[in-house]
JSON list of C-alpha atoms and ligand atoms in Angstrom, two decimals:
[
{"chain": "A", "resi": 1, "resn": "UNK", "atom": "CA", "xyz": [-80.65, 43.78, 26.13]},
{"chain": "A", "resi": 2, "resn": "UNK", "atom": "CA", "xyz": [-84.18, 43.48, 27.52]},
{"chain": "A", "resi": 3, "resn": "UNK", "atom": "CA", "xyz": [-84.92, 45.76, 30.47]},
{"chain": "A", "resi": 4, "resn": "UNK", "atom": "CA", "xyz": [-87.26, 44.01, 32.89]},
{"chain": "A", "resi": 5, "resn": "UNK", "atom": "CA", "xyz": [-89.28, 45.94, 35.47]},
{"chain": "A", "resi": 6, "resn": "UNK", "atom": "CA", "xyz": [-87.93, 43.60, 38.17]},
{"chain": "A", "resi": 7, "resn": "UNK", "atom": "CA", "xyz": [-85.33, 40.84, 38.07]},
{"chain": "A", "resi": 8, "resn": "UNK", "atom": "CA", "xyz": [-86.43, 37.99, 35.79]},
{"chain": "A", "resi": 9, "resn": "UNK", "atom": "CA", "xyz": [-87.30, 34.73, 37.55]},
{"chain": "A", "resi": 10, "resn": "UNK", "atom": "CA", "xyz": [-84.48, 32.27, 38.13]},
{"chain": "A", "resi": 11, "resn": "UNK", "atom": "CA", "xyz": [-84.23, 29.54, 35.46]},
{"chain": "A", "resi": 12, "resn": "UNK", "atom": "CA", "xyz": [-85.38, 26.28, 37.07]},
{"chain": "A", "resi": 13, "resn": "UNK", "atom": "CA", "xyz": [-82.90, 23.44, 36.59]},
{"chain": "A", "resi": 14, "resn": "UNK", "atom": "CA", "xyz": [-82.03, 19.93, 37.71]},
{"chain": "A", "resi": 15, "resn": "UNK", "atom": "CA", "xyz": [-78.64, 18.51, 38.68]},
{"chain": "A", "resi": 16, "resn": "UNK", "atom": "CA", "xyz": [-76.86, 16.18, 36.27]},
{"chain": "A", "resi": 17, "resn": "UNK", "atom": "CA", "xyz": [-75.35, 13.15, 37.96]},
{"chain": "A", "resi": 18, "resn": "UNK", "atom": "CA", "xyz": [-71.62, 13.59, 38.73]},
{"chain": "A", "resi": 19, "resn": "UNK", "atom": "CA", "xyz": [-71.44, 16.86, 36.78]},
{"chain": "A", "resi": 20, "resn": "UNK", "atom": "CA", "xyz": [-71.14, 20.55, 37.62]},
{"chain": "A", "resi": 21, "resn": "UNK", "atom": "CA", "xyz": [-73.44, 21.32, 34.71]},
{"chain": "A", "resi": 22, "resn": "UNK", "atom": "CA", "xyz": [-77.19, 21.53, 35.15]},
{"chain": "A", "resi": 23, "resn": "UNK", "atom": "CA", "xyz": [-80.21, 20.66, 33.00]},
{"chain": "A", "resi": 24, "resn": "UNK", "atom": "CA", "xyz": [-82.34, 23.80, 32.44]},
{"chain": "A", "resi": 25, "resn": "UNK", "atom": "CA", "xyz": [-86.04, 23.01, 32.70]},
{"chain": "A", "resi": 26, "resn": "UNK", "atom": "CA", "xyz": [-88.69, 24.48, 30.42]},
{"chain": "A", "resi": 27, "resn": "UNK", "atom": "CA", "xyz": [-91.95, 22.59, 30.99]},
{"chain": "A", "resi": 28, "resn": "UNK", "atom": "CA", "xyz": [-92.96, 19.60, 33.15]},
{"chain": "A", "resi": 29, "resn": "UNK", "atom": "CA", "xyz": [-95.47, 17.18, 31.70]},
{"chain": "A", "resi": 30, "resn": "UNK", "atom": "CA", "xyz": [-96.94, 14.23, 33.60]},
{"chain": "A", "resi": 31, "resn": "UNK", "atom": "CA", "xyz": [-98.76, 11.09, 32.47]},
{"chain": "A", "resi": 32, "resn": "UNK", "atom": "CA", "xyz": [-101.84, 9.90, 34.37]},
{"chain": "A", "resi": 33, "resn": "UNK", "atom": "CA", "xyz": [-102.63, 6.22, 35.06]},
{"chain": "A", "resi": 34, "resn": "UNK", "atom": "CA", "xyz": [-99.72, 4.50, 33.33]},
{"chain": "A", "resi": 35, "resn": "UNK", "atom": "CA", "xyz": [-99.13, 1.32, 35.34]},
{"chain": "A", "resi": 36, "resn": "UNK", "atom": "CA", "xyz": [-101.04, -1.82, 34.45]},
{"chain": "A", "resi": 37, "resn": "UNK", "atom": "CA", "xyz": [-101.08, -3.21, 38.00]},
{"chain": "A", "resi": 38, "resn": "UNK", "atom": "CA", "xyz": [-102.87, -0.11, 39.23]},
{"chain": "A", "resi": 39, "resn": "UNK", "atom": "CA", "xyz": [-105.37, -0.02, 36.33]},
{"chain": "A", "resi": 40, "resn": "UNK", "atom": "CA", "xyz": [-106.08, -3.76, 36.63]},
{"chain": "A", "resi": 41, "resn": "UNK", "atom": "CA", "xyz": [-106.71, -3.49, 40.35]},
{"chain": "A", "resi": 42, "resn": "UNK", "atom": "CA", "xyz": [-109.26, -0.80, 39.50]},
{"chain": "A", "resi": 43, "resn": "UNK", "atom": "CA", "xyz": [-110.97, -3.23, 37.08]},
{"chain": "A", "resi": 44, "resn": "UNK", "atom": "CA", "xyz": [-109.77, -1.53, 33.90]},
{"chain": "A", "resi": 45, "resn": "UNK", "atom": "CA", "xyz": [-108.16, -2.65, 30.65]},
{"chain": "A", "resi": 46, "resn": "UNK", "atom": "CA", "xyz": [-104.66, -1.11, 30.60]},
{"chain": "A", "resi": 47, "resn": "UNK", "atom": "CA", "xyz": [-104.55, -0.21, 26.91]},
{"chain": "A", "resi": 48, "resn": "UNK", "atom": "CA", "xyz": [-108.22, 0.68, 26.40]},
{"chain": "A", "resi": 49, "resn": "UNK", "atom": "CA", "xyz": [-107.57, 4.44, 26.55]},
{"chain": "A", "resi": 50, "resn": "UNK", "atom": "CA", "xyz": [-104.71, 6.54, 25.17]},
{"chain": "A", "resi": 51, "resn": "UNK", "atom": "CA", "xyz": [-102.42, 8.22, 27.71]},
{"chain": "A", "resi": 52, "resn": "UNK", "atom": "CA", "xyz": [-103.56, 11.54, 29.17]},
{"chain": "A", "resi": 53, "resn": "UNK", "atom": "CA", "xyz": [-101.41, 14.39, 30.37]},
{"chain": "A", "resi": 54, "resn": "UNK", "atom": "CA", "xyz": [-101.29, 17.18, 32.94]},
{"chain": "A", "resi": 55, "resn": "UNK", "atom": "CA", "xyz": [-98.53, 19.61, 33.87]},
{"chain": "A", "resi": 56, "resn": "UNK", "atom": "CA", "xyz": [-96.64, 21.13, 36.74]},
{"chain": "A", "resi": 57, "resn": "UNK", "atom": "CA", "xyz": [-94.87, 24.48, 36.76]},
{"chain": "A", "resi": 58, "resn": "UNK", "atom": "CA", "xyz": [-91.09, 24.27, 36.39]},
{"chain": "A", "resi": 59, "resn": "UNK", "atom": "CA", "xyz": [-90.66, 26.39, 39.51]},
{"chain": "A", "resi": 60, "resn": "UNK", "atom": "CA", "xyz": [-92.26, 23.58, 41.54]},
{"chain": "A", "resi": 61, "resn": "UNK", "atom": "CA", "xyz": [-89.04, 21.54, 41.20]},
{"chain": "A", "resi": 62, "resn": "UNK", "atom": "CA", "xyz": [-87.44, 20.16, 44.35]},
{"chain": "A", "resi": 63, "resn": "UNK", "atom": "CA", "xyz": [-84.00, 18.53, 44.45]},
{"chain": "A", "resi": 64, "resn": "UNK", "atom": "CA", "xyz": [-82.67, 15.49, 46.25]},
{"chain": "A", "resi": 65, "resn": "UNK", "atom": "CA", "xyz": [-82.09, 16.08, 49.96]},
{"chain": "A", "resi": 66, "resn": "UNK", "atom": "CA", "xyz": [-84.54, 18.95, 50.30]},
{"chain": "A", "resi": 67, "resn": "UNK", "atom": "CA", "xyz": [-86.85, 19.54, 53.23]},
{"chain": "A", "resi": 68, "resn": "UNK", "atom": "CA", "xyz": [-90.19, 20.92, 52.13]},
{"chain": "A", "resi": 69, "resn": "UNK", "atom": "CA", "xyz": [-93.14, 22.20, 54.16]},
{"chain": "A", "resi": 70, "resn": "UNK", "atom": "CA", "xyz": [-96.33, 20.18, 54.45]},
{"chain": "A", "resi": 71, "resn": "UNK", "atom": "CA", "xyz": [-98.40, 21.88, 51.74]},
{"chain": "A", "resi": 72, "resn": "UNK", "atom": "CA", "xyz": [-101.32, 24.12, 52.55]},
{"chain": "A", "resi": 73, "resn": "UNK", "atom": "CA", "xyz": [-104.94, 23.34, 51.59]},
{"chain": "A", "resi": 74, "resn": "UNK", "atom": "CA", "xyz": [-104.70, 19.57, 52.02]},
{"chain": "A", "resi": 75, "resn": "UNK", "atom": "CA", "xyz": [-105.09, 16.89, 54.65]},
{"chain": "A", "resi": 76, "resn": "UNK", "atom": "CA", "xyz": [-104.22, 14.02, 52.28]},
{"chain": "A", "resi": 77, "resn": "UNK", "atom": "CA", "xyz": [-100.79, 14.67, 50.77]},
{"chain": "A", "resi": 78, "resn": "UNK", "atom": "CA", "xyz": [-99.46, 11.72, 48.70]},
{"chain": "A", "resi": 79, "resn": "UNK", "atom": "CA", "xyz": [-96.22, 10.49, 47.17]},
{"chain": "A", "resi": 80, "resn": "UNK", "atom": "CA", "xyz": [-96.06, 8.98, 43.65]},
{"chain": "A", "resi": 81, "resn": "UNK", "atom": "CA", "xyz": [-92.81, 7.28, 42.58]},
{"chain": "A", "resi": 82, "resn": "UNK", "atom": "CA", "xyz": [-92.12, 7.94, 38.89]},
{"chain": "A", "resi": 83, "resn": "UNK", "atom": "CA", "xyz": [-89.55, 7.58, 36.15]},
{"chain": "A", "resi": 84, "resn": "UNK", "atom": "CA", "xyz": [-88.73, 11.01, 34.70]},
{"chain": "A", "resi": 85, "resn": "UNK", "atom": "CA", "xyz": [-87.67, 11.51, 31.07]},
{"chain": "A", "resi": 86, "resn": "UNK", "atom": "CA", "xyz": [-85.44, 14.51, 30.31]},
{"chain": "A", "resi": 87, "resn": "UNK", "atom": "CA", "xyz": [-85.92, 15.78, 26.75]},
{"chain": "A", "resi": 88, "resn": "UNK", "atom": "CA", "xyz": [-82.74, 17.00, 25.04]},
{"chain": "A", "resi": 89, "resn": "UNK", "atom": "CA", "xyz": [-84.03, 17.63, 21.53]},
{"chain": "A", "resi": 90, "resn": "UNK", "atom": "CA", "xyz": [-87.40, 19.14, 20.68]},
{"chain": "A", "resi": 91, "resn": "UNK", "atom": "CA", "xyz": [-89.93, 18.22, 18.06]},
{"chain": "A", "resi": 92, "resn": "UNK", "atom": "CA", "xyz": [-93.58, 17.88, 17.16]},
{"chain": "A", "resi": 93, "resn": "UNK", "atom": "CA", "xyz": [-95.38, 14.74, 15.97]},
{"chain": "A", "resi": 94, "resn": "UNK", "atom": "CA", "xyz": [-92.33, 12.66, 16.81]},
{"chain": "A", "resi": 95, "resn": "UNK", "atom": "CA", "xyz": [-92.59, 9.07, 15.63]},
{"chain": "A", "resi": 96, "resn": "UNK", "atom": "CA", "xyz": [-92.21, 6.48, 18.39]},
{"chain": "A", "resi": 97, "resn": "UNK", "atom": "CA", "xyz": [-89.39, 4.92, 16.37]},
{"chain": "A", "resi": 98, "resn": "UNK", "atom": "CA", "xyz": [-87.46, 8.22, 16.55]},
{"chain": "A", "resi": 99, "resn": "UNK", "atom": "CA", "xyz": [-88.43, 9.16, 20.10]},
{"chain": "A", "resi": 100, "resn": "UNK", "atom": "CA", "xyz": [-85.30, 7.97, 21.87]},
{"chain": "A", "resi": 101, "resn": "UNK", "atom": "CA", "xyz": [-83.24, 10.41, 19.76]},
{"chain": "A", "resi": 102, "resn": "UNK", "atom": "CA", "xyz": [-85.03, 13.14, 21.75]},
{"chain": "A", "resi": 103, "resn": "UNK", "atom": "CA", "xyz": [-84.21, 11.75, 25.22]},
{"chain": "A", "resi": 104, "resn": "UNK", "atom": "CA", "xyz": [-81.23, 13.29, 27.02]},
{"chain": "A", "resi": 105, "resn": "UNK", "atom": "CA", "xyz": [-81.46, 11.12, 30.12]},
{"chain": "A", "resi": 106, "resn": "UNK", "atom": "CA", "xyz": [-83.56, 9.76, 32.96]},
{"chain": "A", "resi": 107, "resn": "UNK", "atom": "CA", "xyz": [-84.16, 10.63, 36.60]},
{"chain": "A", "resi": 108, "resn": "UNK", "atom": "CA", "xyz": [-86.24, 9.42, 39.52]},
{"chain": "A", "resi": 109, "resn": "UNK", "atom": "CA", "xyz": [-89.15, 11.64, 40.49]},
{"chain": "A", "resi": 110, "resn": "UNK", "atom": "CA", "xyz": [-91.90, 12.05, 43.02]},
{"chain": "A", "resi": 111, "resn": "UNK", "atom": "CA", "xyz": [-95.18, 13.47, 41.67]},
{"chain": "A", "resi": 112, "resn": "UNK", "atom": "CA", "xyz": [-96.39, 14.97, 44.94]},
{"chain": "A", "resi": 113, "resn": "UNK", "atom": "CA", "xyz": [-100.17, 15.21, 45.01]},
{"chain": "A", "resi": 114, "resn": "UNK", "atom": "CA", "xyz": [-102.86, 16.81, 47.15]},
{"chain": "A", "resi": 115, "resn": "UNK", "atom": "CA", "xyz": [-105.09, 13.73, 46.81]},
{"chain": "A", "resi": 116, "resn": "UNK", "atom": "CA", "xyz": [-108.13, 15.28, 48.44]},
{"chain": "A", "resi": 117, "resn": "UNK", "atom": "CA", "xyz": [-108.09, 18.21, 46.03]},
{"chain": "A", "resi": 118, "resn": "UNK", "atom": "CA", "xyz": [-107.56, 15.81, 43.13]},
{"chain": "A", "resi": 119, "resn": "UNK", "atom": "CA", "xyz": [-110.59, 13.74, 44.18]},
{"chain": "A", "resi": 120, "resn": "UNK", "atom": "CA", "xyz": [-112.69, 16.90, 44.46]},
{"chain": "A", "resi": 121, "resn": "UNK", "atom": "CA", "xyz": [-111.52, 18.00, 40.99]},
{"chain": "A", "resi": 122, "resn": "UNK", "atom": "CA", "xyz": [-112.31, 14.60, 39.46]},
{"chain": "A", "resi": 123, "resn": "UNK", "atom": "CA", "xyz": [-115.78, 14.58, 41.01]},
{"chain": "A", "resi": 124, "resn": "UNK", "atom": "CA", "xyz": [-116.49, 18.11, 39.80]},
{"chain": "A", "resi": 125, "resn": "UNK", "atom": "CA", "xyz": [-114.94, 17.65, 36.35]},
{"chain": "A", "resi": 126, "resn": "UNK", "atom": "CA", "xyz": [-112.46, 20.42, 37.12]},
{"chain": "A", "resi": 127, "resn": "UNK", "atom": "CA", "xyz": [-108.74, 20.81, 36.26]},
{"chain": "A", "resi": 128, "resn": "UNK", "atom": "CA", "xyz": [-106.00, 19.20, 38.35]},
{"chain": "A", "resi": 129, "resn": "UNK", "atom": "CA", "xyz": [-103.70, 22.23, 38.56]},
{"chain": "A", "resi": 130, "resn": "UNK", "atom": "CA", "xyz": [-104.22, 22.91, 42.26]},
{"chain": "A", "resi": 131, "resn": "UNK", "atom": "CA", "xyz": [-103.89, 19.22, 43.17]},
{"chain": "A", "resi": 132, "resn": "UNK", "atom": "CA", "xyz": [-100.75, 18.64, 41.10]},
{"chain": "A", "resi": 133, "resn": "UNK", "atom": "CA", "xyz": [-99.11, 21.98, 40.31]},
{"chain": "A", "resi": 134, "resn": "UNK", "atom": "CA", "xyz": [-98.58, 23.49, 43.76]},
{"chain": "A", "resi": 135, "resn": "UNK", "atom": "CA", "xyz": [-95.34, 24.73, 45.35]},
{"chain": "A", "resi": 136, "resn": "UNK", "atom": "CA", "xyz": [-92.61, 22.06, 45.70]},
{"chain": "A", "resi": 137, "resn": "UNK", "atom": "CA", "xyz": [-94.77, 19.44, 43.95]},
{"chain": "A", "resi": 138, "resn": "UNK", "atom": "CA", "xyz": [-92.19, 18.24, 41.39]},
{"chain": "A", "resi": 139, "resn": "UNK", "atom": "CA", "xyz": [-89.44, 16.27, 43.12]},
{"chain": "A", "resi": 140, "resn": "UNK", "atom": "CA", "xyz": [-86.70, 15.26, 40.68]},
{"chain": "A", "resi": 141, "resn": "UNK", "atom": "CA", "xyz": [-83.36, 13.61, 41.37]},
{"chain": "A", "resi": 142, "resn": "UNK", "atom": "CA", "xyz": [-80.14, 14.08, 39.42]},
{"chain": "A", "resi": 143, "resn": "UNK", "atom": "CA", "xyz": [-80.43, 13.22, 35.73]},
{"chain": "A", "resi": 144, "resn": "UNK", "atom": "CA", "xyz": [-78.35, 10.34, 34.40]},
{"chain": "A", "resi": 145, "resn": "UNK", "atom": "CA", "xyz": [-77.31, 10.82, 30.75]},
{"chain": "A", "resi": 146, "resn": "UNK", "atom": "CA", "xyz": [-78.94, 8.29, 28.44]},
{"chain": "A", "resi": 147, "resn": "UNK", "atom": "CA", "xyz": [-75.63, 6.68, 27.48]},
{"chain": "A", "resi": 148, "resn": "UNK", "atom": "CA", "xyz": [-75.14, 5.71, 31.15]},
{"chain": "A", "resi": 149, "resn": "UNK", "atom": "CA", "xyz": [-78.67, 4.32, 31.58]},
{"chain": "A", "resi": 150, "resn": "UNK", "atom": "CA", "xyz": [-79.39, 0.65, 31.10]},
{"chain": "A", "resi": 151, "resn": "UNK", "atom": "CA", "xyz": [-82.45, -1.44, 31.83]},
{"chain": "A", "resi": 152, "resn": "UNK", "atom": "CA", "xyz": [-84.55, 1.59, 32.70]},
{"chain": "A", "resi": 153, "resn": "UNK", "atom": "CA", "xyz": [-87.54, 0.15, 30.81]},
{"chain": "A", "resi": 154, "resn": "UNK", "atom": "CA", "xyz": [-87.67, -2.86, 33.17]},
{"chain": "A", "resi": 155, "resn": "UNK", "atom": "CA", "xyz": [-86.25, -1.57, 36.42]},
{"chain": "A", "resi": 156, "resn": "UNK", "atom": "CA", "xyz": [-87.50, -1.95, 39.97]},
{"chain": "A", "resi": 157, "resn": "UNK", "atom": "CA", "xyz": [-89.25, 1.26, 41.08]},
{"chain": "A", "resi": 158, "resn": "UNK", "atom": "CA", "xyz": [-89.95, 1.87, 44.76]},
{"chain": "A", "resi": 159, "resn": "UNK", "atom": "CA", "xyz": [-91.16, 4.52, 47.14]},
{"chain": "A", "resi": 160, "resn": "UNK", "atom": "CA", "xyz": [-89.73, 4.14, 50.64]},
{"chain": "A", "resi": 161, "resn": "UNK", "atom": "CA", "xyz": [-91.30, 6.11, 53.49]},
{"chain": "A", "resi": 162, "resn": "UNK", "atom": "CA", "xyz": [-89.31, 6.18, 56.74]},
{"chain": "A", "resi": 163, "resn": "UNK", "atom": "CA", "xyz": [-87.46, 3.05, 55.62]},
{"chain": "A", "resi": 164, "resn": "UNK", "atom": "CA", "xyz": [-90.51, 0.97, 54.62]},
{"chain": "A", "resi": 165, "resn": "UNK", "atom": "CA", "xyz": [-91.43, 0.37, 50.96]},
{"chain": "A", "resi": 166, "resn": "UNK", "atom": "CA", "xyz": [-94.92, 1.63, 50.11]},
{"chain": "A", "resi": 167, "resn": "UNK", "atom": "CA", "xyz": [-94.64, 1.27, 46.33]},
{"chain": "A", "resi": 168, "resn": "UNK", "atom": "CA", "xyz": [-92.67, -1.62, 44.79]},
{"chain": "A", "resi": 169, "resn": "UNK", "atom": "CA", "xyz": [-93.11, -2.40, 41.12]},
{"chain": "A", "resi": 170, "resn": "UNK", "atom": "CA", "xyz": [-91.21, -2.38, 37.84]},
{"chain": "A", "resi": 171, "resn": "UNK", "atom": "CA", "xyz": [-91.15, 0.15, 35.04]},
{"chain": "A", "resi": 172, "resn": "UNK", "atom": "CA", "xyz": [-91.94, -2.87, 32.83]},
{"chain": "A", "resi": 173, "resn": "UNK", "atom": "CA", "xyz": [-95.51, -2.44, 34.15]},
{"chain": "A", "resi": 174, "resn": "UNK", "atom": "CA", "xyz": [-95.81, 0.88, 32.32]},
{"chain": "A", "resi": 175, "resn": "UNK", "atom": "CA", "xyz": [-98.76, 0.70, 29.91]},
{"chain": "A", "resi": 176, "resn": "UNK", "atom": "CA", "xyz": [-97.33, 3.33, 27.55]},
{"chain": "A", "resi": 177, "resn": "UNK", "atom": "CA", "xyz": [-93.59, 3.08, 26.97]},
{"chain": "A", "resi": 178, "resn": "UNK", "atom": "CA", "xyz": [-91.34, 6.13, 26.92]},
{"chain": "A", "resi": 179, "resn": "UNK", "atom": "CA", "xyz": [-91.27, 6.23, 23.07]},
{"chain": "A", "resi": 180, "resn": "UNK", "atom": "CA", "xyz": [-95.07, 5.88, 22.94]},
{"chain": "A", "resi": 181, "resn": "UNK", "atom": "CA", "xyz": [-95.50, 8.67, 25.53]},
{"chain": "A", "resi": 182, "resn": "UNK", "atom": "CA", "xyz": [-93.23, 11.01, 23.57]},
{"chain": "A", "resi": 183, "resn": "UNK", "atom": "CA", "xyz": [-95.07, 10.19, 20.35]},
{"chain": "A", "resi": 184, "resn": "UNK", "atom": "CA", "xyz": [-98.51, 10.85, 21.90]},
{"chain": "A", "resi": 185, "resn": "UNK", "atom": "CA", "xyz": [-97.52, 13.97, 23.81]},
{"chain": "A", "resi": 186, "resn": "UNK", "atom": "CA", "xyz": [-95.82, 15.54, 20.79]},
{"chain": "A", "resi": 187, "resn": "UNK", "atom": "CA", "xyz": [-99.07, 15.25, 18.84]},
{"chain": "A", "resi": 188, "resn": "UNK", "atom": "CA", "xyz": [-100.60, 17.72, 21.32]},
{"chain": "A", "resi": 189, "resn": "UNK", "atom": "CA", "xyz": [-97.67, 20.08, 21.95]},
{"chain": "A", "resi": 190, "resn": "UNK", "atom": "CA", "xyz": [-94.25, 20.85, 20.56]},
{"chain": "A", "resi": 191, "resn": "UNK", "atom": "CA", "xyz": [-91.63, 19.41, 22.87]},
{"chain": "A", "resi": 192, "resn": "UNK", "atom": "CA", "xyz": [-88.38, 21.30, 23.45]},
{"chain": "A", "resi": 193, "resn": "UNK", "atom": "CA", "xyz": [-85.02, 20.67, 25.02]},
{"chain": "A", "resi": 194, "resn": "UNK", "atom": "CA", "xyz": [-85.45, 21.15, 28.76]},
{"chain": "A", "resi": 195, "resn": "UNK", "atom": "CA", "xyz": [-88.84, 19.47, 29.04]},
{"chain": "A", "resi": 196, "resn": "UNK", "atom": "CA", "xyz": [-89.35, 16.81, 31.71]},
{"chain": "A", "resi": 197, "resn": "UNK", "atom": "CA", "xyz": [-91.96, 14.06, 31.49]},
{"chain": "A", "resi": 198, "resn": "UNK", "atom": "CA", "xyz": [-93.11, 12.28, 34.66]},
{"chain": "A", "resi": 199, "resn": "UNK", "atom": "CA", "xyz": [-94.31, 8.93, 33.34]},
{"chain": "A", "resi": 200, "resn": "UNK", "atom": "CA", "xyz": [-96.87, 7.81, 35.91]},
{"chain": "A", "resi": 201, "resn": "UNK", "atom": "CA", "xyz": [-96.85, 5.82, 39.14]},
{"chain": "A", "resi": 202, "resn": "UNK", "atom": "CA", "xyz": [-97.45, 2.19, 40.10]},
{"chain": "A", "resi": 203, "resn": "UNK", "atom": "CA", "xyz": [-99.94, 1.07, 42.74]},
{"chain": "A", "resi": 204, "resn": "UNK", "atom": "CA", "xyz": [-99.29, 1.71, 46.42]},
{"chain": "A", "resi": 205, "resn": "UNK", "atom": "CA", "xyz": [-99.54, 5.49, 46.53]},
{"chain": "A", "resi": 206, "resn": "UNK", "atom": "CA", "xyz": [-100.08, 6.77, 50.02]},
{"chain": "A", "resi": 207, "resn": "UNK", "atom": "CA", "xyz": [-99.94, 9.67, 52.45]},
{"chain": "A", "resi": 208, "resn": "UNK", "atom": "CA", "xyz": [-96.99, 11.64, 53.76]},
{"chain": "A", "resi": 209, "resn": "UNK", "atom": "CA", "xyz": [-97.15, 13.54, 57.03]},
{"chain": "A", "resi": 210, "resn": "UNK", "atom": "CA", "xyz": [-94.89, 16.02, 58.78]},
{"chain": "A", "resi": 211, "resn": "UNK", "atom": "CA", "xyz": [-91.58, 14.44, 59.75]},
{"chain": "A", "resi": 212, "resn": "UNK", "atom": "CA", "xyz": [-91.69, 11.77, 57.03]},
{"chain": "A", "resi": 213, "resn": "UNK", "atom": "CA", "xyz": [-88.74, 11.05, 54.78]},
{"chain": "A", "resi": 214, "resn": "UNK", "atom": "CA", "xyz": [-89.70, 9.72, 51.32]},
{"chain": "A", "resi": 215, "resn": "UNK", "atom": "CA", "xyz": [-87.16, 8.20, 48.93]},
{"chain": "A", "resi": 216, "resn": "UNK", "atom": "CA", "xyz": [-87.92, 7.17, 45.36]},
{"chain": "A", "resi": 217, "resn": "UNK", "atom": "CA", "xyz": [-85.60, 4.51, 43.96]},
{"chain": "A", "resi": 218, "resn": "UNK", "atom": "CA", "xyz": [-85.29, 3.17, 40.41]},
{"chain": "A", "resi": 219, "resn": "UNK", "atom": "CA", "xyz": [-82.61, 0.56, 39.78]},
{"chain": "A", "resi": 220, "resn": "UNK", "atom": "CA", "xyz": [-79.73, 2.09, 37.86]},
{"chain": "A", "resi": 221, "resn": "UNK", "atom": "CA", "xyz": [-80.64, 5.73, 38.55]},
{"chain": "A", "resi": 222, "resn": "UNK", "atom": "CA", "xyz": [-79.74, 8.11, 41.39]},
{"chain": "A", "resi": 223, "resn": "UNK", "atom": "CA", "xyz": [-82.45, 8.03, 44.07]},
{"chain": "A", "resi": 224, "resn": "UNK", "atom": "CA", "xyz": [-84.27, 11.13, 45.33]},
{"chain": "A", "resi": 225, "resn": "UNK", "atom": "CA", "xyz": [-85.25, 11.85, 48.92]},
{"chain": "A", "resi": 226, "resn": "UNK", "atom": "CA", "xyz": [-87.38, 14.59, 50.41]},
{"chain": "A", "resi": 227, "resn": "UNK", "atom": "CA", "xyz": [-88.27, 15.24, 54.02]},
{"chain": "A", "resi": 228, "resn": "UNK", "atom": "CA", "xyz": [-91.57, 16.80, 55.07]},
{"chain": "A", "resi": 229, "resn": "UNK", "atom": "CA", "xyz": [-90.99, 19.51, 57.67]},
{"chain": "B", "resi": 301, "resn": "MN", "atom": "MN1", "xyz": [-98.31, 10.77, 38.85]}
]
């Protein structure tokens, strides 16, 4: 047995809906700009560019019902409502036609973002890690096994802040479908069981401040709520 110099880090994991078992998380990938309404409002052609990816650390996961601190180093902290894909079977260069065989289930997520740092990074041509990969930045609700999911590819997706909807769209507005995302992403990296993919957010992103409660809802999936301390 391996002898570590201090106790090994705890394995990050996500609850499975109505189960005592948990989904162990390896890596968290995220898709940028994946909703047509948002790209169109910015004057772009939704399918003109292939999807692009960034990541969050698995230890940034936050569960439903958590209270998290307002993050340091920002004055413009945003929510992003997203459908999350839980990968149950790994692979590389997965064909889109086979991609759903690799999906274990779906969850609702909130891709928390330090928007000011992201804008600075975009302007300077620098990486997004510190705007996307900070502590408590990966909010993910309980995972619903794929067999219990229906209509997820055309479901209402909303962010609700203190009871008022700020984002209200449908996953049918996604430019790149879940199979297409898996196919693209697995050309760059080998996916493995335990990976999560945040699939992008519709228009209407906006700020969260101390005391706010933010719920992400996707029809047919458990919702996820966080409160900002
Ligand atoms: Mn996002």
